[in-house]
Coordinates of C-alpha atoms in Angstrom, one line a residue:
Chain A
M1 CA 39.2 149.5 60.7
L2 CA 42.9 148.9 61.1
Y3 CA 43.7 152.5 61.0
F4 CA 41.0 153.2 63.7
T5 CA 42.4 150.3 65.8
L6 CA 45.9 151.5 65.6
N7 CA 44.8 154.9 66.5
Y8 CA 42.8 153.5 69.3
Y9 CA 45.7 151.7 70.9
F10 CA 47.9 154.6 70.8
Y11 CA 45.1 156.8 72.0
K12 CA 44.6 154.3 74.8
M13 CA 48.1 155.2 75.9
A14 CA 50.2 152.2 75.0
N15 CA 53.4 154.2 75.3
K16 CA 56.4 154.0 77.5
Q17 CA 55.1 156.3 80.1
A18 CA 51.6 154.6 80.2
L19 CA 53.3 151.2 80.5
L20 CA 55.4 152.4 83.4
Q21 CA 52.4 153.8 85.1
T22 CA 50.6 150.5 84.6
H23 CA 53.4 148.7 86.2
Q24 CA 53.5 151.1 89.2
Q25 CA 49.7 150.8 89.7
I26 CA 49.5 147.0 89.6
K27 CA 52.7 146.3 91.6
P28 CA 50.9 146.1 95.0
Y29 CA 48.7 143.3 93.6
I30 CA 51.3 141.2 91.8
H31 CA 54.5 139.2 92.6
Q32 CA 57.7 140.3 90.8
T33 CA 58.3 136.7 89.7
A34 CA 61.7 135.0 89.6
I35 CA 63.8 134.6 86.4
L36 CA 65.4 131.2 86.2
S37 CA 68.2 129.8 84.0
S38 CA 69.7 126.4 83.4
T39 CA 73.2 125.6 82.1
L40 CA 72.0 122.4 80.6
L41 CA 69.1 124.0 78.8
N42 CA 71.5 126.7 77.5
E43 CA 73.8 124.0 76.2
M44 CA 70.9 122.3 74.6
A45 CA 69.6 125.5 72.9
E46 CA 73.1 126.8 72.2
A47 CA 71.9 130.1 73.5
E48 CA 71.5 132.0 76.8
L49 CA 67.9 131.6 78.0
F50 CA 66.1 133.5 80.8
F51 CA 62.8 132.0 81.9
K52 CA 60.3 134.6 83.4
C53 CA 58.4 132.4 85.8
E54 CA 54.8 133.6 85.8
N55 CA 53.8 130.2 87.1
F56 CA 54.9 131.7 90.4
Q57 CA 52.6 134.7 89.9
R58 CA 49.6 135.1 92.2
M59 CA 46.8 132.5 91.3
G60 CA 49.5 130.8 89.3
A61 CA 49.6 132.6 85.9
F62 CA 50.4 135.9 84.1
K63 CA 46.7 136.5 83.7
M64 CA 46.7 138.2 87.1
R65 CA 48.6 141.1 85.6
G66 CA 46.0 141.9 82.9
A67 CA 43.0 141.2 85.1
I68 CA 44.0 143.5 88.0
N69 CA 45.0 146.3 85.6
A70 CA 41.6 146.2 83.9
I71 CA 39.9 146.2 87.3
I72 CA 42.0 149.0 88.6
N73 CA 41.1 151.1 85.6
L74 CA 37.3 150.8 86.1
T75 CA 35.5 154.0 87.3
E76 CA 34.2 154.0 90.9
A77 CA 30.7 153.6 89.5
Q78 CA 31.8 150.6 87.5
K79 CA 33.6 149.0 90.5
Q80 CA 30.5 149.2 92.5
R81 CA 28.6 147.1 90.0
G82 CA 31.4 144.5 89.7
V83 CA 32.9 142.6 86.9
V84 CA 31.9 139.5 84.8
T85 CA 33.8 137.1 82.6
H86 CA 33.3 133.7 81.1
S87 CA 36.2 131.4 81.3
S88 CA 37.0 127.8 82.6
G89 CA 40.6 128.6 83.0
N90 CA 43.1 131.0 84.5
F91 CA 41.3 134.2 83.6
A92 CA 38.4 133.2 85.8
Q93 CA 40.7 132.8 88.7
A94 CA 42.6 136.0 87.9
V95 CA 39.4 138.1 87.8
S96 CA 38.1 136.5 91.0
L97 CA 41.4 137.2 92.9
S98 CA 41.8 140.7 91.4
A99 CA 38.2 141.6 92.2
R100 CA 38.7 140.4 95.8
S101 CA 42.0 142.3 96.1
V102 CA 40.2 145.6 95.4
G103 CA 37.0 144.6 97.2
I104 CA 34.6 144.3 94.3
K105 CA 32.2 141.6 93.1
A106 CA 33.3 139.1 90.4
Y107 CA 30.7 137.1 88.5
I108 CA 32.3 134.1 86.6
V109 CA 30.3 132.1 84.0
M110 CA 31.6 128.6 83.6
P111 CA 30.5 125.6 81.5
K112 CA 28.8 123.1 83.7
N113 CA 31.3 120.5 82.6
A114 CA 34.2 122.5 83.9
P115 CA 36.4 120.4 86.3
L116 CA 35.4 120.7 89.8
V117 CA 39.0 121.6 90.8
K118 CA 38.7 124.8 88.6
Q119 CA 35.4 125.6 90.0
Q120 CA 36.8 125.3 93.5
A121 CA 39.8 127.5 92.6
V122 CA 37.4 130.3 91.4
Q123 CA 35.4 129.9 94.6
S124 CA 38.4 130.0 96.8
Y125 CA 39.3 133.4 95.3
G126 CA 35.7 134.7 96.0
G127 CA 34.3 134.5 92.5
A128 CA 30.6 133.9 92.2
I129 CA 30.1 131.1 89.7
T130 CA 27.1 130.8 87.3
L131 CA 27.1 127.5 85.5
C132 CA 25.8 127.2 81.9
E133 CA 25.7 124.8 78.9
P134 CA 29.2 124.0 77.6
T135 CA 28.9 126.1 74.4
L136 CA 30.5 129.4 73.5
Q137 CA 27.0 130.8 72.7
A138 CA 25.6 129.8 76.2
R139 CA 28.6 131.3 77.8
E140 CA 28.3 134.6 76.1
L141 CA 24.5 134.7 76.5
T142 CA 24.8 133.9 80.3
A143 CA 27.5 136.6 80.7
Q144 CA 25.3 139.2 78.8
D145 CA 22.4 138.3 81.0
I146 CA 24.5 139.0 84.1
V147 CA 25.7 142.3 82.6
Q148 CA 22.1 143.3 82.1
K149 CA 20.9 142.3 85.4
T150 CA 23.7 143.6 87.5
G151 CA 25.3 146.3 85.5
A152 CA 28.7 144.5 85.9
T153 CA 31.4 145.3 83.4
F154 CA 32.4 142.4 81.1
L155 CA 36.1 141.7 81.0
H156 CA 37.6 140.1 77.9
P157 CA 40.7 137.8 78.7
S158 CA 42.8 139.0 75.8
N159 CA 41.2 141.6 73.5
D160 CA 41.4 144.5 75.9
M161 CA 44.0 147.2 76.0
D162 CA 44.1 147.3 79.8
V163 CA 44.6 143.6 79.9
I164 CA 47.3 143.7 77.2
M165 CA 49.2 146.4 79.1
G166 CA 48.9 144.6 82.3
N167 CA 50.4 141.6 80.5
A168 CA 53.2 143.7 79.2
T169 CA 54.7 144.2 82.7
A170 CA 56.0 140.6 82.8
T171 CA 58.4 141.4 79.9
M172 CA 59.1 144.9 81.5
E173 CA 60.4 143.1 84.6
L174 CA 62.4 140.7 82.5
L175 CA 64.0 143.5 80.5
E176 CA 64.7 145.4 83.6
E177 CA 66.8 142.6 85.0
H178 CA 68.2 141.5 81.6
P179 CA 68.3 144.7 79.4
K180 CA 70.5 143.0 76.8
L181 CA 67.9 140.4 75.7
E182 CA 67.8 140.2 72.0
I183 CA 64.6 138.2 71.6
V184 CA 61.6 137.5 73.8
V185 CA 59.4 134.5 73.0
A186 CA 55.9 134.0 74.3
P187 CA 53.0 131.7 73.5
V188 CA 50.2 132.8 71.3
G189 CA 46.6 132.0 72.3
G190 CA 44.0 134.8 72.2
G191 CA 46.8 137.3 71.6
G192 CA 46.7 139.3 74.8
L193 CA 50.0 138.0 76.1
I194 CA 52.0 138.2 72.8
A195 CA 50.7 141.8 72.1
G196 CA 51.7 142.9 75.7
T197 CA 55.1 141.2 75.3
A198 CA 55.6 143.0 71.9
L199 CA 54.7 146.4 73.3
A200 CA 57.1 145.9 76.3
A201 CA 59.9 144.7 73.9
H202 CA 59.3 147.6 71.6
F203 CA 59.3 150.3 74.2
F204 CA 61.8 148.9 76.8
G205 CA 64.1 146.6 74.8
N206 CA 67.4 147.4 73.2
N207 CA 66.4 146.3 69.7
C208 CA 64.7 143.4 71.3
T209 CA 62.3 141.5 69.0
T210 CA 59.3 139.5 69.8
I211 CA 58.7 135.9 68.5
G212 CA 55.5 133.9 69.1
G213 CA 55.1 130.1 69.6
E214 CA 51.9 128.4 68.6
P215 CA 50.8 124.8 68.5
A216 CA 50.6 123.7 64.8
N217 CA 47.2 122.2 65.6
V218 CA 45.8 125.6 66.4
D219 CA 47.9 127.8 64.1
D220 CA 45.3 130.5 63.6
A221 CA 47.7 133.3 64.6
Y222 CA 50.4 132.0 62.2
R223 CA 47.9 132.1 59.4
S224 CA 46.5 135.4 60.5
L225 CA 50.0 137.0 60.2
Q226 CA 50.2 135.6 56.6
S227 CA 46.8 136.5 55.4
G228 CA 46.4 139.9 57.2
T229 CA 43.1 139.0 58.7
I230 CA 42.0 137.2 61.8
E231 CA 41.8 133.6 61.1
T232 CA 40.1 130.9 63.2
N233 CA 40.6 127.2 63.9
E234 CA 38.4 124.4 62.5
T235 CA 39.4 122.2 65.4
A236 CA 41.3 122.8 68.6
N237 CA 43.0 119.5 69.5
T238 CA 46.1 120.5 71.5
I239 CA 47.6 119.7 74.8
A240 CA 48.3 123.4 75.2
D241 CA 44.8 124.1 76.4
G242 CA 45.4 127.8 77.0
L243 CA 46.1 128.5 73.4
K244 CA 42.9 127.3 71.7
T245 CA 41.4 130.9 71.3
N246 CA 41.6 133.4 68.4
L247 CA 43.1 136.8 68.1
G248 CA 41.0 139.9 68.4
D249 CA 40.6 143.2 66.7
I250 CA 42.5 145.1 69.5
N251 CA 45.5 142.8 69.8
F252 CA 45.9 141.7 66.1
P253 CA 47.2 145.2 64.9
I254 CA 49.8 145.3 67.7
I255 CA 50.9 141.7 66.8
Q256 CA 51.1 142.6 63.1
Q257 CA 53.2 145.6 63.8
H258 CA 55.5 144.2 66.5
V259 CA 55.7 140.5 66.4
K260 CA 58.4 139.4 64.0
A261 CA 57.5 135.8 63.5
I262 CA 55.3 133.0 64.9
I263 CA 56.8 129.5 64.9
T264 CA 54.5 126.5 65.1
V265 CA 55.3 123.3 66.9
S266 CA 53.9 119.8 67.1
E267 CA 52.2 118.2 70.1
E268 CA 55.2 115.9 70.5
E269 CA 57.5 118.9 70.5
I270 CA 55.4 120.6 73.2
K271 CA 55.4 117.5 75.4
Q272 CA 59.2 117.1 75.1
A273 CA 59.8 120.8 75.8
M274 CA 57.5 120.6 78.8
R275 CA 59.3 117.6 80.3
L276 CA 62.7 119.3 79.8
I277 CA 61.4 122.4 81.7
W278 CA 60.1 120.3 84.5
E279 CA 63.3 118.2 84.8
R280 CA 65.8 120.9 84.3
L281 CA 64.3 124.0 85.7
K282 CA 62.5 122.0 88.4
I283 CA 59.3 124.0 88.0
I284 CA 55.8 123.1 87.3
C285 CA 54.3 124.7 84.2
E286 CA 51.4 124.2 81.9
P287 CA 51.8 122.6 78.5
S288 CA 51.0 126.0 77.0
C289 CA 54.2 127.4 78.6
A290 CA 56.4 124.9 76.9
V291 CA 55.3 126.1 73.5
P292 CA 57.9 129.0 73.2
F293 CA 60.7 126.8 74.4
A294 CA 59.6 124.1 71.9
A295 CA 59.6 126.7 69.2
L296 CA 63.1 127.9 70.1
L297 CA 64.5 124.4 70.1
K298 CA 62.9 123.7 66.7
E299 CA 64.5 126.8 65.1
K300 CA 67.6 126.8 67.3
A301 CA 69.9 127.6 64.3
S302 CA 68.2 131.1 64.2
F303 CA 68.9 131.9 67.8
K304 CA 72.5 130.6 68.2
N305 CA 74.5 132.4 70.9
K306 CA 71.7 134.9 71.5
Q307 CA 70.2 136.1 74.7
L308 CA 66.5 135.1 74.9
G309 CA 63.7 135.7 77.3
I310 CA 61.0 133.2 77.6
I311 CA 57.7 133.7 79.3
I312 CA 56.5 130.8 81.4
T313 CA 52.9 131.7 81.5
G314 CA 51.4 129.5 84.2
G315 CA 51.6 126.6 86.5
N316 CA 48.0 125.4 87.1
V317 CA 48.2 121.8 86.1
D318 CA 46.3 118.7 87.2
L319 CA 49.0 116.5 88.8
G320 CA 46.8 113.5 88.4
N321 CA 46.8 113.9 84.6
L322 CA 50.2 114.5 83.3
P323 CA 51.5 113.7 79.8
F324 CA 54.5 111.7 81.0
Chain B
M1 CA 84.6 111.4 122.9
L2 CA 81.9 114.1 122.9
Y3 CA 84.3 116.6 124.4
F4 CA 86.9 115.8 121.7
T5 CA 84.3 116.2 118.9
L6 CA 83.0 119.4 120.1
N7 CA 86.6 120.7 120.4
Y8 CA 87.2 119.3 117.0
Y9 CA 84.5 121.3 115.3
F10 CA 85.3 124.5 117.0
Y11 CA 89.0 123.9 116.1
K12 CA 87.8 123.1 112.5
M13 CA 86.6 126.8 112.5
A14 CA 82.9 126.6 112.6
N15 CA 82.4 130.1 113.7
K16 CA 80.8 133.1 112.1
Q17 CA 84.0 134.2 110.4
A18 CA 84.8 130.8 109.1
L19 CA 81.2 130.4 107.7
L20 CA 81.4 133.8 106.0
Q21 CA 84.6 132.7 104.4
T22 CA 83.1 129.4 103.4
H23 CA 80.3 131.3 101.6
Q24 CA 82.7 133.6 99.9
Q25 CA 84.8 130.9 98.6
I26 CA 82.0 128.7 97.2
K27 CA 79.9 131.5 95.8
P28 CA 81.5 131.3 92.2
Y29 CA 80.5 127.6 92.1
I30 CA 76.9 127.7 93.3
H31 CA 73.7 129.5 92.6
Q32 CA 72.1 131.9 95.1
T33 CA 68.8 130.2 95.0
A34 CA 65.4 131.8 95.0
I35 CA 63.2 132.0 98.2
L36 CA 59.5 131.5 97.5
S37 CA 56.3 132.0 99.4
S38 CA 52.6 131.3 98.9
T39 CA 49.8 133.1 100.5
L40 CA 47.7 129.9 100.4
L41 CA 50.4 127.8 102.2
N42 CA 50.8 130.6 104.8
E43 CA 47.0 130.6 105.4
M44 CA 47.1 126.8 105.7
A45 CA 50.0 126.8 108.1
E46 CA 48.8 130.1 110.0
A47 CA 52.4 131.2 109.8
E48 CA 54.7 133.1 107.4
L49 CA 56.7 130.6 105.4
F50 CA 59.9 131.2 103.3
F51 CA 61.0 128.2 101.2
K52 CA 64.7 128.3 100.3
C53 CA 64.7 126.5 96.9
E54 CA 67.8 124.4 96.8
N55 CA 66.0 122.3 94.0
F56 CA 67.1 125.2 91.9
Q57 CA 70.7 124.7 93.0
R58 CA 73.3 123.5 90.5
M59 CA 72.8 119.8 89.8
G60 CA 69.4 120.1 91.6
A61 CA 70.2 119.9 95.3
F62 CA 71.9 121.5 98.3
K63 CA 74.6 118.8 98.1
M64 CA 76.5 121.0 95.8
R65 CA 77.3 123.4 98.6
G66 CA 79.0 120.9 100.7
A67 CA 80.7 119.0 98.1
I68 CA 82.4 122.0 96.4
N69 CA 83.4 123.3 99.8
A70 CA 85.1 120.0 100.7
I71 CA 86.8 119.9 97.4
I72 CA 88.0 123.5 97.5
N73 CA 89.6 122.8 101.0
L74 CA 91.8 120.0 99.6
T75 CA 95.4 120.7 99.4
E76 CA 97.0 121.0 95.9
A77 CA 98.5 117.5 96.3
Q78 CA 95.1 116.0 97.3
K79 CA 93.4 117.8 94.3
Q80 CA 95.9 116.2 91.9
R81 CA 94.9 112.7 93.1
G82 CA 91.2 113.4 92.9
V83 CA 88.2 112.5 95.1
V84 CA 86.1 109.4 95.6
T85 CA 82.6 108.8 97.1
H86 CA 80.1 106.1 97.1
S87 CA 76.5 107.2 96.5
S88 CA 73.6 106.5 94.3
G89 CA 71.9 109.8 94.8
N90 CA 72.6 113.6 94.8
F91 CA 76.0 113.5 96.5
A92 CA 77.5 111.5 93.6
Q93 CA 76.3 114.2 91.2
A94 CA 77.4 117.0 93.5
V95 CA 81.0 115.5 93.8
S96 CA 81.1 114.9 90.0
L97 CA 80.1 118.5 89.1
S98 CA 82.2 120.1 91.9
A99 CA 85.2 118.2 90.8
R100 CA 84.8 119.1 87.2
S101 CA 84.3 122.7 88.2
V102 CA 87.7 122.8 89.7
G103 CA 89.3 120.6 87.2
I104 CA 90.0 117.4 89.2
K105 CA 89.0 113.9 88.9
A106 CA 86.0 112.3 90.6
Y107 CA 85.6 108.6 91.2
I108 CA 82.1 107.6 92.0
V109 CA 81.2 104.1 93.4
M110 CA 77.6 103.1 92.6
P111 CA 75.6 100.0 93.3
K112 CA 75.1 98.1 90.0
N113 CA 71.4 98.2 90.4
A114 CA 71.4 102.1 90.6
P115 CA 68.9 103.6 88.1
L116 CA 70.4 104.2 84.6
V117 CA 69.2 107.8 84.8
K118 CA 71.3 108.4 87.9
Q119 CA 74.4 106.8 86.3
Q120 CA 73.9 108.9 83.3
A121 CA 73.5 112.1 85.4
V122 CA 76.9 111.4 87.1
Q123 CA 78.5 110.7 83.7
S124 CA 77.0 114.0 82.3
Y125 CA 78.9 115.8 85.1
G126 CA 82.1 114.0 84.3
G127 CA 82.2 111.5 87.2
A128 CA 84.1 108.1 86.6
I129 CA 81.7 105.4 87.7
T130 CA 82.9 102.2 89.2
L131 CA 79.8 99.8 89.7
C132 CA 79.8 97.4 92.6
E133 CA 77.5 94.9 94.3
P134 CA 74.4 96.7 95.9
T135 CA 75.5 96.4 99.6
L136 CA 77.1 99.0 101.9
Q137 CA 80.1 96.8 102.5
A138 CA 80.8 96.4 98.7
R139 CA 80.4 100.1 98.3
E140 CA 82.8 100.9 101.1
L141 CA 85.4 98.2 100.0
T142 CA 85.3 99.4 96.3
A143 CA 85.8 103.0 97.5
Q144 CA 88.6 102.0 99.8
D145 CA 90.2 100.1 96.9
I146 CA 90.1 103.2 94.7
V147 CA 91.6 105.3 97.4
Q148 CA 94.5 102.9 97.7
K149 CA 95.1 102.6 94.1
T150 CA 94.8 106.3 93.2
G151 CA 95.4 108.2 96.4
A152 CA 92.1 110.0 95.9
T153 CA 90.5 111.5 99.0
F154 CA 87.4 110.0 100.2
L155 CA 84.5 112.5 100.7
H156 CA 81.7 111.6 103.2
P157 CA 78.3 113.0 102.2
S158 CA 77.3 114.2 105.7
N159 CA 79.8 113.4 108.4
D160 CA 82.5 116.0 107.3
M161 CA 83.0 119.4 108.7
D162 CA 83.6 121.0 105.3
V163 CA 80.5 119.6 103.9
I164 CA 78.5 120.7 106.9
M165 CA 79.9 124.2 106.6
G166 CA 79.1 124.3 102.9
N167 CA 75.5 123.2 103.6
A168 CA 75.3 126.0 106.2
T169 CA 75.4 128.6 103.4
A170 CA 71.8 127.8 102.3
T171 CA 70.5 129.0 105.6
M172 CA 72.9 131.9 105.6
E173 CA 71.5 133.2 102.4
L174 CA 68.0 132.7 103.7
L175 CA 68.8 134.7 106.9
E176 CA 70.4 137.3 104.8
E177 CA 67.2 138.0 103.0
H178 CA 64.9 137.3 105.9
P179 CA 66.8 138.3 109.1
K180 CA 63.7 138.0 111.3
L181 CA 63.1 134.3 110.8
E182 CA 62.3 132.7 114.2
I183 CA 62.7 129.2 113.1
V184 CA 64.4 127.2 110.3
V185 CA 63.2 123.7 109.5
A186 CA 65.2 121.2 107.6
P187 CA 65.0 117.5 106.9
V188 CA 67.2 115.0 108.8
G189 CA 69.0 112.3 106.9
G190 CA 72.7 111.7 107.5
G191 CA 72.8 114.9 109.6
G192 CA 75.0 117.1 107.3
L193 CA 72.2 119.4 106.3
I194 CA 70.6 119.9 109.7
A195 CA 73.9 120.4 111.3
G196 CA 74.9 123.1 108.9
T197 CA 71.4 124.7 109.1
A198 CA 71.8 124.8 112.9
L199 CA 75.2 126.4 112.8
A200 CA 74.0 129.0 110.4
A201 CA 70.9 129.7 112.5
H202 CA 73.0 129.9 115.7
F203 CA 75.7 132.3 114.2
F204 CA 73.6 134.4 111.9
G205 CA 70.0 134.2 113.2
N206 CA 68.4 136.6 115.7
N207 CA 67.4 134.0 118.3
C208 CA 66.6 131.7 115.4
T209 CA 66.0 128.1 116.4
T210 CA 66.5 125.0 114.2
I211 CA 63.9 122.2 114.0
G212 CA 64.4 118.9 112.1
G213 CA 61.8 117.0 110.2
E214 CA 62.2 113.2 109.9
P215 CA 60.1 110.3 108.5
A216 CA 58.6 108.3 111.3
N217 CA 59.7 105.2 109.4
V218 CA 63.4 106.1 109.8
D219 CA 63.4 108.0 113.1
D220 CA 66.9 107.3 114.0
A221 CA 67.9 110.9 114.6
Y222 CA 64.7 111.5 116.7
R223 CA 65.8 108.5 118.9
S224 CA 69.4 109.6 119.0
L225 CA 68.5 113.0 120.4
Q226 CA 66.5 111.2 123.1
S227 CA 69.1 108.6 124.0
G228 CA 72.2 110.7 123.6
T229 CA 73.9 108.1 121.3
I230 CA 73.8 107.7 117.6
E231 CA 70.8 105.3 116.9
T232 CA 70.2 103.3 113.6
N233 CA 67.2 102.0 111.8
E234 CA 66.2 98.3 111.5
T235 CA 64.4 99.1 108.2
A236 CA 64.4 102.0 105.9
N237 CA 61.0 102.0 104.2
T238 CA 60.2 105.6 103.3
I239 CA 59.3 107.6 100.2
A240 CA 61.8 110.2 101.4
D241 CA 64.8 108.2 100.0
G242 CA 67.3 110.9 100.8
L243 CA 66.7 110.5 104.5
K244 CA 67.5 106.8 105.2
T245 CA 71.0 107.3 106.5
N246 CA 72.2 107.7 110.0
L247 CA 73.9 110.5 111.9
G248 CA 77.7 110.6 112.3
D249 CA 80.1 111.4 115.0
I250 CA 81.0 114.8 113.6
N251 CA 77.4 116.1 113.0
F252 CA 75.7 114.6 115.9
P253 CA 77.3 116.8 118.7
I254 CA 76.3 119.9 116.7
I255 CA 72.8 118.5 116.3
Q256 CA 72.7 117.8 120.1
Q257 CA 73.8 121.3 120.9
H258 CA 71.8 123.4 118.4
V259 CA 68.8 121.5 117.1
K260 CA 65.8 122.3 119.4
A261 CA 63.6 119.3 118.3
I262 CA 63.0 116.7 115.7
I263 CA 59.4 116.2 114.5
T264 CA 58.5 112.8 112.9
V265 CA 55.9 112.5 110.1
S266 CA 54.1 109.7 108.5
E267 CA 54.4 108.6 104.9
E268 CA 51.0 109.9 104.2
E269 CA 51.9 113.3 105.7
I270 CA 55.0 113.5 103.5
K271 CA 53.1 112.7 100.3
Q272 CA 50.4 115.2 101.1
A273 CA 53.0 118.0 101.9
M274 CA 54.8 117.2 98.7
R275 CA 51.7 117.6 96.7
L276 CA 50.9 120.9 98.3
I277 CA 54.3 122.2 97.5
W278 CA 54.1 121.0 94.0
E279 CA 50.5 122.5 93.5
R280 CA 51.0 125.7 95.4
L281 CA 54.6 126.7 95.0
K282 CA 54.7 125.3 91.5
I283 CA 58.1 123.7 92.0
I284 CA 59.3 120.2 91.6
C285 CA 60.9 118.9 94.8
E286 CA 61.9 115.4 96.1
P287 CA 59.8 113.7 98.7
S288 CA 62.6 114.3 101.3
C289 CA 62.0 118.1 100.9
A290 CA 58.4 117.8 101.9
V291 CA 59.3 116.4 105.3
P292 CA 60.0 119.8 107.0
F293 CA 56.7 121.2 105.6
A294 CA 54.8 118.1 106.7
A295 CA 56.4 118.4 110.2
L296 CA 55.4 122.1 110.4
L297 CA 51.8 121.3 109.4
K298 CA 51.6 118.5 111.9
E299 CA 52.7 120.7 114.8
K300 CA 51.3 123.9 113.5
A301 CA 49.9 125.1 116.8
S302 CA 53.5 125.5 118.0
F303 CA 54.4 127.7 115.0
K304 CA 51.3 129.9 114.9
N305 CA 52.1 133.5 113.4
K306 CA 55.8 132.8 113.4
Q307 CA 58.2 133.5 110.5
L308 CA 59.7 130.2 109.4
G309 CA 62.3 129.3 106.8
I310 CA 62.1 125.8 105.2
I311 CA 64.9 124.2 103.2
I312 CA 63.6 122.6 100.0
T313 CA 66.6 120.3 99.5
G314 CA 66.4 119.0 96.0
G315 CA 64.5 118.5 92.8
N316 CA 65.8 115.3 91.3
V317 CA 62.8 113.2 90.9
D318 CA 61.7 110.6 88.3
L319 CA 58.7 112.1 86.6
G320 CA 57.6 108.8 85.4
N321 CA 57.2 107.5 88.9
L322 CA 55.3 110.0 91.0
P323 CA 53.4 109.2 94.2
F324 CA 50.2 111.0 92.9

């Protein structure tokens, strides 16, 4: 299985040339996001930090990169039948906006208790919403049903090589501007971002290693790296609501091969890091984005005087419901 | 008086060459801040908007530009005796950090009821704080006292040609990246930013006009432009706490000559514009920064399909005390 998957991802062209081509092909649809620094945060971390601000990405998150790449790579026949995904978060918006950008249909399955503001965001990007019961099973069945009825292609938010390669382009841009980065840190949720980050660091970095940050309350990826199999979480009680999902069979082998370590952090550490980013970088980011910075502060002795890149994954927060 | 002042400011070298020289000399001490855009905000305004993000400036506000320029232009003898200002806001931090950057002493007079967080910010930048009674008279007397005792040079936050020319560099950078801007909009408080903005638009724009935004509750500048003399406010009840001050005799003639109009906005319009900037641009900005965007939305028929620059002046907000 592992052997097959490794072969699969090399076969599916995750090499330098293919990643460059991916970047070229998605460039018209994405923003080259700003990279910010703060003297005070550098002093606090005793390192030189470069924050790649994907909260400034179209629709407000890095998910745009993977979604548009997956959609561009569909055949013309597939495009005509549209795409479907189930998500209550950023991937739903990314698929909706990506589909609209290339003129195809997006069917979005959302749990009926999804916040109205998220439903409105999907609608504003042209996604056609189907509401379902708020269980994973209902979501999957409803999506399957749409696939059968419409012939639309199902897009997975993280366990998809095109999504992973699209995600990789954030770190490619970071390394293009800061080629001397020694470490890149990204949050670990479903594994699609950290896998893409690791591929970019591997192929475009100059001995640049990849570190993951994960909430201790949903430390499935941390445990997966230790056990060598994909672990799951019994509960998912974390403020970092983008990081509750598990790894998949396509991204896990990449993570095993290219991610040096995963650092887990407490809820309190996440909240403090989030507040520091808001106050010092003057940007709005989701709690999930604060996890890598929290991880870095927790283990700062290991990173002393190093140049680090940090992926700020998204900025879609409810301003009426902040943790501070 | 007017004739003298106009002569004064031309004599004090507010021309293209002098502004370029100003920019060159302050560049090592400031960030060239990012310029952000949002498709959704463009659609809402029916115009093309470019937000110059001085909230990303060192110490979190455009005030750094004017403060460092004023300090650089001191004589060596003046530098040795240090600088003094009275402020409870961004200018205190800007003077402190600028003074430290060139290795001179900064005396900061603050009202004793100034929030502890602001006092700490000044201290963290190396400013020596003297607390006084919370009245303008006490602040001025205390500052005067320090001038007499130490020989330090008093720096005014807005009615100072070096400060105005330093402030102008934000718009110079904006026009360098977007030379086709037809209009630049900035908030009007003490007049130092809008005067600098207007000079930059005049000397570096391609028929680029300057518009001011002002809270209706402190519309002294709006009334000053109408009456031809510097007006004051009876009360200063606005969420845009950076805009409560009055124009001065150095910046007013520049504003009269180069600012096309001042648009006033309600408190509710300011809050709504601030929330839009936070939610859509994903940046943290002060209420004062939202005033130009609010002004633009209010009069959007006048700006339809135009390219506009908007100065986001600062990002030092108390996250524990937000208006939404």
